[in-house]
PDB file of C-alpha atoms in Angstrom:
ATOM      1  CA  MET A   1      90.251  59.993 184.667  1.00 62.00           C
ATOM      2  CA  SER A   2      91.176  60.056 181.048  1.00 80.00           C
ATOM      3  CA  GLU A   3      87.761  59.117 178.884  1.00 89.00           C
ATOM      4  CA  ALA A   4      90.749  58.047 175.882  1.00 90.00           C
ATOM      5  CA  PHE A   5      92.432  56.067 178.787  1.00 92.00           C
ATOM      6  CA  GLU A   6      89.582  54.486 180.590  1.00 92.00           C
ATOM      7  CA  GLY A   7      87.770  52.876 176.881  1.00 93.00           C
ATOM      8  CA  CYS A   8      92.212  51.166 176.135  1.00 94.00           C
ATOM      9  CA  GLU A   9      92.298  49.811 180.035  1.00 93.00           C
ATOM     10  CA  ARG A  10      88.929  48.212 179.874  1.00 94.00           C
ATOM     11  CA  GLN A  11      90.070  47.191 175.693  1.00 95.00           C
ATOM     12  CA  TYR A  12      93.441  46.372 177.520  1.00 95.00           C
ATOM     13  CA  CYS A  13      91.753  43.821 180.502  1.00 94.00           C
ATOM     14  CA  GLU A  14      89.785  41.787 178.247  1.00 95.00           C
ATOM     15  CA  LEU A  15      92.960  41.231 175.456  1.00 94.00           C
ATOM     16  CA  SER A  16      94.781  40.202 178.674  1.00 93.00           C
ATOM     17  CA  ALA A  17      92.578  38.358 180.099  1.00 93.00           C
ATOM     18  CA  ASN A  18      91.864  36.023 176.905  1.00 93.00           C
ATOM     19  CA  LEU A  19      95.332  35.795 176.216  1.00 92.00           C
ATOM     20  CA  SER A  20      96.584  33.476 179.818  1.00 91.00           C
ATOM     21  CA  ARG A  21      92.806  31.521 178.547  1.00 92.00           C
ATOM     22  CA  LYS A  22      95.425  31.192 175.468  1.00 90.00           C
ATOM     23  CA  CYS A  23      98.390  30.547 176.492  1.00 90.00           C
ATOM     24  CA  THR A  24      96.666  28.030 179.240  1.00 89.00           C
ATOM     25  CA  SER A  25      94.973  26.122 176.072  1.00 87.00           C
ATOM     26  CA  ALA A  26      97.916  25.636 174.264  1.00 87.00           C
ATOM     27  CA  SER A  27     100.045  24.589 177.326  1.00 85.00           C
ATOM     28  CA  ALA A  28      97.684  21.730 176.396  1.00 85.00           C
ATOM     29  CA  ALA A  29      97.723  21.577 172.895  1.00 83.00           C
ATOM     30  CA  ASP A  30     100.027  19.286 170.516  1.00 82.00           C
ATOM     31  CA  GLY A  31     101.768  19.544 167.170  1.00 82.00           C
ATOM     32  CA  GLU A  32      99.386  22.313 164.254  1.00 86.00           C
ATOM     33  CA  LEU A  33      96.546  22.521 166.413  1.00 87.00           C
ATOM     34  CA  LYS A  34      99.246  24.288 169.394  1.00 88.00           C
ATOM     35  CA  GLU A  35     101.132  26.411 166.608  1.00 88.00           C
ATOM     36  CA  GLN A  36      97.745  26.965 165.724  1.00 89.00           C
ATOM     37  CA  ARG A  37      98.139  28.686 168.794  1.00 87.00           C
ATOM     38  CA  ILE A  38     100.877  30.355 169.495  1.00 90.00           C
ATOM     39  CA  SER A  39     100.346  32.491 166.859  1.00 90.00           C
ATOM     40  CA  GLU A  40      96.852  33.667 167.716  1.00 91.00           C
ATOM     41  CA  ILE A  41      99.093  34.117 171.030  1.00 91.00           C
ATOM     42  CA  LYS A  42     101.817  36.631 169.138  1.00 92.00           C
ATOM     43  CA  VAL A  43      98.641  38.772 167.151  1.00 93.00           C
ATOM     44  CA  GLY A  44      98.012  39.246 170.440  1.00 93.00           C
ATOM     45  CA  ILE A  45     100.491  40.507 172.006  1.00 94.00           C
ATOM     46  CA  ASP A  46     101.006  43.299 169.292  1.00 94.00           C
ATOM     47  CA  GLU A  47      97.179  44.799 170.116  1.00 95.00           C
ATOM     48  CA  ALA A  48      98.548  44.924 173.588  1.00 94.00           C
ATOM     49  CA  GLU A  49     101.322  47.275 173.047  1.00 95.00           C
ATOM     50  CA  SER A  50      99.565  49.172 170.752  1.00 95.00           C
ATOM     51  CA  LEU A  51      97.455  49.648 173.776  1.00 95.00           C
ATOM     52  CA  ILE A  52     100.082  50.483 175.591  1.00 95.00           C
ATOM     53  CA  ARG A  53     101.334  53.226 173.942  1.00 95.00           C
ATOM     54  CA  LYS A  54      98.091  54.749 173.348  1.00 94.00           C
ATOM     55  CA  MET A  55      98.146  54.059 177.496  1.00 94.00           C
ATOM     56  CA  ASP A  56     101.796  55.465 178.232  1.00 94.00           C
ATOM     57  CA  LEU A  57     100.837  58.884 175.663  1.00 94.00           C
ATOM     58  CA  GLU A  58      97.621  59.299 177.342  1.00 92.00           C
ATOM     59  CA  ALA A  59      98.859  59.657 180.654  1.00 92.00           C
ATOM     60  CA  ARG A  60     101.954  61.748 180.198  1.00 92.00           C
ATOM     61  CA  SER A  61      99.315  64.393 178.389  1.00 92.00           C
ATOM     62  CA  LEU A  62      97.723  65.179 181.390  1.00 91.00           C
ATOM     63  CA  GLN A  63      97.753  66.975 184.494  1.00 92.00           C
ATOM     64  CA  PRO A  64     100.967  65.534 186.875  1.00 91.00           C
ATOM     65  CA  ASN A  65      98.706  64.038 189.904  1.00 90.00           C
ATOM     66  CA  VAL A  66      96.935  62.520 187.545  1.00 91.00           C
ATOM     67  CA  LYS A  67      99.398  61.166 185.576  1.00 92.00           C
ATOM     68  CA  ALA A  68     101.804  59.591 188.411  1.00 92.00           C
ATOM     69  CA  VAL A  69      98.599  57.140 188.843  1.00 92.00           C
ATOM     70  CA  LEU A  70      97.708  56.130 185.821  1.00 93.00           C
ATOM     71  CA  LEU A  71     101.189  56.256 184.440  1.00 93.00           C
ATOM     72  CA  ALA A  72     101.292  54.239 188.272  1.00 93.00           C
ATOM     73  CA  LYS A  73      98.607  51.123 186.360  1.00 92.00           C
ATOM     74  CA  LEU A  74     100.635  51.112 183.347  1.00 93.00           C
ATOM     75  CA  ARG A  75     103.317  49.168 185.090  1.00 95.00           C
ATOM     76  CA  GLU A  76     101.388  47.147 186.711  1.00 94.00           C
ATOM     77  CA  TYR A  77     100.224  46.269 182.821  1.00 94.00           C
ATOM     78  CA  LYS A  78     103.785  46.234 181.088  1.00 94.00           C
ATOM     79  CA  SER A  79     104.741  43.355 183.698  1.00 95.00           C
ATOM     80  CA  ASP A  80     101.703  41.802 183.323  1.00 94.00           C
ATOM     81  CA  LEU A  81     102.256  42.123 179.135  1.00 93.00           C
ATOM     82  CA  ASN A  82     106.180  41.060 180.293  1.00 94.00           C
ATOM     83  CA  ASN A  83     104.656  37.517 181.726  1.00 94.00           C
ATOM     84  CA  LEU A  84     103.006  37.243 178.351  1.00 92.00           C
ATOM     85  CA  LYS A  85     105.699  37.323 176.518  1.00 92.00           C
ATOM     86  CA  SER A  86     107.239  35.574 178.265  1.00 92.00           C
ATOM     87  CA  GLU A  87     104.831  33.060 178.596  1.00 91.00           C
ATOM     88  CA  VAL A  88     104.632  32.276 174.743  1.00 90.00           C
ATOM     89  CA  LYS A  89     108.228  31.803 174.445  1.00 91.00           C
ATOM     90  CA  ARG A  90     108.190  28.460 176.003  1.00 91.00           C
ATOM     91  CA  LEU A  91     105.964  27.705 174.411  1.00 88.00           C
ATOM     92  CA  SER A  92     107.474  27.946 171.306  1.00 84.00           C
ATOM     93  CA  LEU A  93     110.389  27.122 173.015  1.00 85.00           C
ATOM     94  CA  GLY A  94     108.859  23.769 174.282  1.00 71.00           C
ATOM     95  CA  HIS A  95     107.122  23.893 170.035  1.00 57.00           C
ATOM     96  CA  LEU A  96     110.822  23.534 168.656  1.00 59.00           C
ATOM     97  CA  ALA A  97     111.974  21.760 171.099  1.00 49.00           C
ATOM     98  CA  ALA A  98     109.365  18.725 170.395  1.00 49.00           C
ATOM     99  CA  ARG A  99     109.306  19.691 166.985  1.00 55.00           C
ATOM    100  CA  ASP A 100     113.263  19.052 167.092  1.00 48.00           C
ATOM    101  CA  ASP A 101     113.156  15.296 168.739  1.00 47.00           C
ATOM    102  CA  LEU A 102     110.380  13.919 165.997  1.00 45.00           C
ATOM    103  CA  LEU A 103     112.831  15.345 163.485  1.00 46.00           C
ATOM    104  CA  GLU A 104     115.826  13.532 165.146  1.00 51.00           C
ATOM    105  CA  SER A 105     114.332  10.491 165.649  1.00 48.00           C
ATOM    106  CA  GLY A 106     112.578  10.465 161.803  1.00 50.00           C
ATOM    107  CA  MET A 107     115.913  11.450 160.423  1.00 50.00           C
ATOM    108  CA  ALA A 108     117.492   8.219 160.267  1.00 46.00           C
ATOM    109  CA  ASP A 109     113.849   6.784 157.888  1.00 55.00           C
ATOM    110  CA  THR A 110     114.574  10.381 156.014  1.00 49.00           C
ATOM    111  CA  LEU A 111     117.568  10.219 155.317  1.00 38.00           C
ATOM    112  CA  THR A 112     117.236   6.348 154.099  1.00 53.00           C
ATOM    113  CA  ALA A 113     113.824   7.669 151.863  1.00 51.00           C
ATOM    114  CA  SER A 114     115.005  10.633 150.656  1.00 49.00           C
ATOM    115  CA  ALA A 115     117.966   7.834 149.024  1.00 48.00           C
ATOM    116  CA  ASP A 116     115.661   6.160 147.321  1.00 59.00           C
ATOM    117  CA  GLN A 117     113.256   9.073 146.594  1.00 58.00           C
ATOM    118  CA  ARG A 118     116.398  11.000 144.787  1.00 51.00           C
ATOM    119  CA  ALA A 119     117.714   7.127 143.141  1.00 55.00           C
ATOM    120  CA  ARG A 120     113.879   7.038 142.141  1.00 62.00           C
ATOM    121  CA  LEU A 121     113.960  10.696 140.335  1.00 50.00           C
ATOM    122  CA  MET A 122     117.444   9.886 138.589  1.00 58.00           C
ATOM    123  CA  THR A 123     116.351   7.763 136.871  1.00 70.00           C
ATOM    124  CA  SER A 124     112.346   9.342 135.741  1.00 55.00           C
ATOM    125  CA  THR A 125     114.975  12.148 134.746  1.00 57.00           C
ATOM    126  CA  GLY A 126     116.864   9.922 132.560  1.00 59.00           C
ATOM    127  CA  ARG A 127     113.945   8.704 130.988  1.00 66.00           C
ATOM    128  CA  LEU A 128     112.236  11.400 130.958  1.00 55.00           C
ATOM    129  CA  ASN A 129     115.716  13.011 128.830  1.00 57.00           C
ATOM    130  CA  HIS A 130     115.134  10.104 126.623  1.00 66.00           C
ATOM    131  CA  SER A 131     111.499  10.799 126.002  1.00 57.00           C
ATOM    132  CA  GLY A 132     112.326  14.692 125.822  1.00 57.00           C
ATOM    133  CA  GLU A 133     114.995  13.819 122.789  1.00 69.00           C
ATOM    134  CA  ARG A 134     112.744  12.313 120.644  1.00 71.00           C
ATOM    135  CA  ILE A 135     109.671  14.477 121.057  1.00 46.00           C
ATOM    136  CA  LYS A 136     112.742  16.743 119.292  1.00 65.00           C
ATOM    137  CA  GLU A 137     113.452  14.594 116.495  1.00 72.00           C
ATOM    138  CA  SER A 138     109.758  13.666 115.998  1.00 55.00           C
ATOM    139  CA  ARG A 139     108.861  17.588 115.935  1.00 64.00           C
ATOM    140  CA  ARG A 140     112.205  17.751 113.784  1.00 71.00           C
ATOM    141  CA  THR A 141     110.639  14.761 111.105  1.00 67.00           C
ATOM    142  CA  MET A 142     106.795  16.371 111.775  1.00 61.00           C
ATOM    143  CA  LEU A 143     108.138  20.305 110.610  1.00 63.00           C
ATOM    144  CA  GLU A 144     109.888  19.259 107.804  1.00 73.00           C
ATOM    145  CA  THR A 145     107.358  16.578 106.191  1.00 60.00           C
ATOM    146  CA  GLU A 146     104.460  19.861 107.036  1.00 70.00           C
ATOM    147  CA  GLU A 147     107.860  21.846 104.428  1.00 73.00           C
ATOM    148  CA  LEU A 148     107.580  19.217 101.992  1.00 70.00           C
ATOM    149  CA  GLY A 149     104.249  19.441 102.193  1.00 61.00           C
ATOM    150  CA  VAL A 150     103.808  22.945 101.607  1.00 64.00           C
ATOM    151  CA  SER A 151     106.287  22.990  98.813  1.00 70.00           C
ATOM    152  CA  ILE A 152     103.898  20.647  97.206  1.00 60.00           C
ATOM    153  CA  LEU A 153     100.744  22.410  97.094  1.00 66.00           C
ATOM    154  CA  GLN A 154     102.248  25.029  95.888  1.00 80.00           C
ATOM    155  CA  ASP A 155     104.036  23.076  92.737  1.00 73.00           C
ATOM    156  CA  LEU A 156     101.116  21.945  91.875  1.00 59.00           C
ATOM    157  CA  HIS A 157      99.487  24.981  92.235  1.00 74.00           C
ATOM    158  CA  GLN A 158     101.430  26.710  89.452  1.00 83.00           C
ATOM    159  CA  GLN A 159     101.679  23.124  87.517  1.00 81.00           C
ATOM    160  CA  ARG A 160      96.945  24.337  88.178  1.00 83.00           C
ATOM    161  CA  GLN A 161      98.336  28.169  87.001  1.00 85.00           C
ATOM    162  CA  SER A 162      99.676  26.924  83.457  1.00 76.00           C
ATOM    163  CA  LEU A 163      97.409  23.890  82.776  1.00 66.00           C
ATOM    164  CA  LEU A 164      94.287  26.683  83.002  1.00 80.00           C
ATOM    165  CA  HIS A 165      96.334  28.527  80.795  1.00 78.00           C
ATOM    166  CA  ALA A 166      97.623  26.537  78.385  1.00 62.00           C
ATOM    167  CA  ASN A 167      93.115  25.796  78.357  1.00 69.00           C
ATOM    168  CA  ASN A 168      92.447  29.708  77.666  1.00 74.00           C
ATOM    169  CA  THR A 169      94.778  28.877  74.853  1.00 72.00           C
ATOM    170  CA  LEU A 170      93.222  25.767  73.270  1.00 57.00           C
ATOM    171  CA  HIS A 171      90.301  28.224  73.023  1.00 70.00           C
ATOM    172  CA  GLY A 172      91.697  31.397  71.563  1.00 71.00           C
ATOM    173  CA  VAL A 173      93.689  28.527  69.381  1.00 55.00           C
ATOM    174  CA  ASP A 174      90.119  27.128  68.209  1.00 68.00           C
ATOM    175  CA  ASP A 175      88.701  30.205  68.327  1.00 77.00           C
ATOM    176  CA  ASN A 176      90.846  31.445  65.479  1.00 75.00           C
ATOM    177  CA  VAL A 177      90.667  28.567  63.509  1.00 63.00           C
ATOM    178  CA  GLY A 178      86.895  28.585  63.615  1.00 79.00           C
ATOM    179  CA  LYS A 179      86.971  32.321  61.846  1.00 81.00           C
ATOM    180  CA  SER A 180      89.504  30.924  59.182  1.00 71.00           C
ATOM    181  CA  LYS A 181      87.608  28.598  58.336  1.00 80.00           C
ATOM    182  CA  ARG A 182      84.395  30.853  57.723  1.00 86.00           C
ATOM    183  CA  ILE A 183      86.818  33.684  56.156  1.00 83.00           C
ATOM    184  CA  LEU A 184      87.484  30.871  53.794  1.00 70.00           C
ATOM    185  CA  THR A 185      84.433  29.885  53.005  1.00 83.00           C
ATOM    186  CA  ALA A 186      83.118  33.399  52.765  1.00 79.00           C
ATOM    187  CA  MET A 187      85.637  33.658  49.854  1.00 73.00           C
ATOM    188  CA  SER A 188      85.302  30.739  47.600  1.00 69.00           C
ATOM    189  CA  ARG A 189      82.064  31.600  48.027  1.00 80.00           C
ATOM    190  CA  ARG A 190      83.134  35.237  45.865  1.00 74.00           C
ATOM    191  CA  MET A 191      85.182  33.110  44.170  1.00 68.00           C
ATOM    192  CA  SER A 192      83.070  30.734  42.696  1.00 67.00           C
ATOM    193  CA  ARG A 193      80.503  33.540  41.470  1.00 70.00           C
ATOM    194  CA  ASN A 194      84.073  35.851  40.630  1.00 66.00           C
ATOM    195  CA  LYS A 195      84.238  33.374  38.163  1.00 70.00           C
ATOM    196  CA  TRP A 196      80.320  32.900  36.729  1.00 71.00           C
ATOM    197  CA  ILE A 197      80.672  36.844  36.199  1.00 72.00           C
ATOM    198  CA  ILE A 198      83.898  36.224  34.160  1.00 70.00           C
ATOM    199  CA  GLY A 199      83.150  33.563  32.567  1.00 74.00           C
ATOM    200  CA  SER A 200      79.379  35.261  31.134  1.00 75.00           C
ATOM    201  CA  ILE A 201      82.060  37.768  29.867  1.00 77.00           C
ATOM    202  CA  ILE A 202      84.530  36.895  28.286  1.00 80.00           C
ATOM    203  CA  ALA A 203      81.584  34.980  26.369  1.00 78.00           C
ATOM    204  CA  VAL A 204      79.855  38.113  25.460  1.00 77.00           C
ATOM    205  CA  LEU A 205      83.131  39.438  24.458  1.00 79.00           C
ATOM    206  CA  VAL A 206      83.599  36.739  22.390  1.00 77.00           C
ATOM    207  CA  ILE A 207      79.869  37.549  20.899  1.00 85.00           C
ATOM    208  CA  ALA A 208      81.130  41.259  20.563  1.00 75.00           C
ATOM    209  CA  VAL A 209      84.493  40.360  18.664  1.00 75.00           C
ATOM    210  CA  GLY A 210      82.694  37.660  16.219  1.00 77.00           C
ATOM    211  CA  LEU A 211      80.697  40.466  15.755  1.00 82.00           C
ATOM    212  CA  ILE A 212      82.304  43.678  14.859  1.00 80.00           C
ATOM    213  CA  LEU A 213      84.408  41.313  12.680  1.00 80.00           C
ATOM    214  CA  TYR A 214      81.700  39.851  10.979  1.00 79.00           C
ATOM    215  CA  PHE A 215      80.478  42.954  10.390  1.00 79.00           C
ATOM    216  CA  LYS A 216      83.744  44.420   8.790  1.00 76.00           C
ATOM    217  CA  LEU A 217      84.195  40.758   6.182  1.00 75.00           C
ATOM    218  CA  LYS A 218      80.713  42.195   5.014  1.00 64.00           C
TER     219      LYS A 218
END
């Protein structure tokens, strides 16, 4: 017999026994626990189907006398797997029916609660919309205030530049006035010296003319 077939066969037998135990456990469970067990069984069934496909491919690749024996075993395993699927289907339908009963029993309360909740939500939505409009208005005012503040800062900066320019101009005027004052003082001193020199020259000329006239008359 094929070793590959025997390996898959052992895995399937162990998996089938495990799934049977889980089906028994799931039938006694309720609510979320039952739903979890059913999900685990479905995953195991998918794995079992994969093992049967592998065994089928392996059996069909062997000699006719061996293949016939293995295919007969496969039919038993497929029947066992179908029984597991039927059990899972029954558990799932029972779980869904129980859930539907619970939903129907609580439908009226749910509808009433939903209506009240909807009314509260509408009220809350209206308040939120009103608050949103107030927030938008506050934001718009804040942006306008920010723009005004920026404009004022720009004006102050321009005025500061103008004052600095005027201050520099005044310093330049003071420097020019100081230079002019020094020049005028120097010119005044030179004129005073020049007056003394001119007076001396005039006195010398008067004396010289007097001497010339004296000698001529003599």
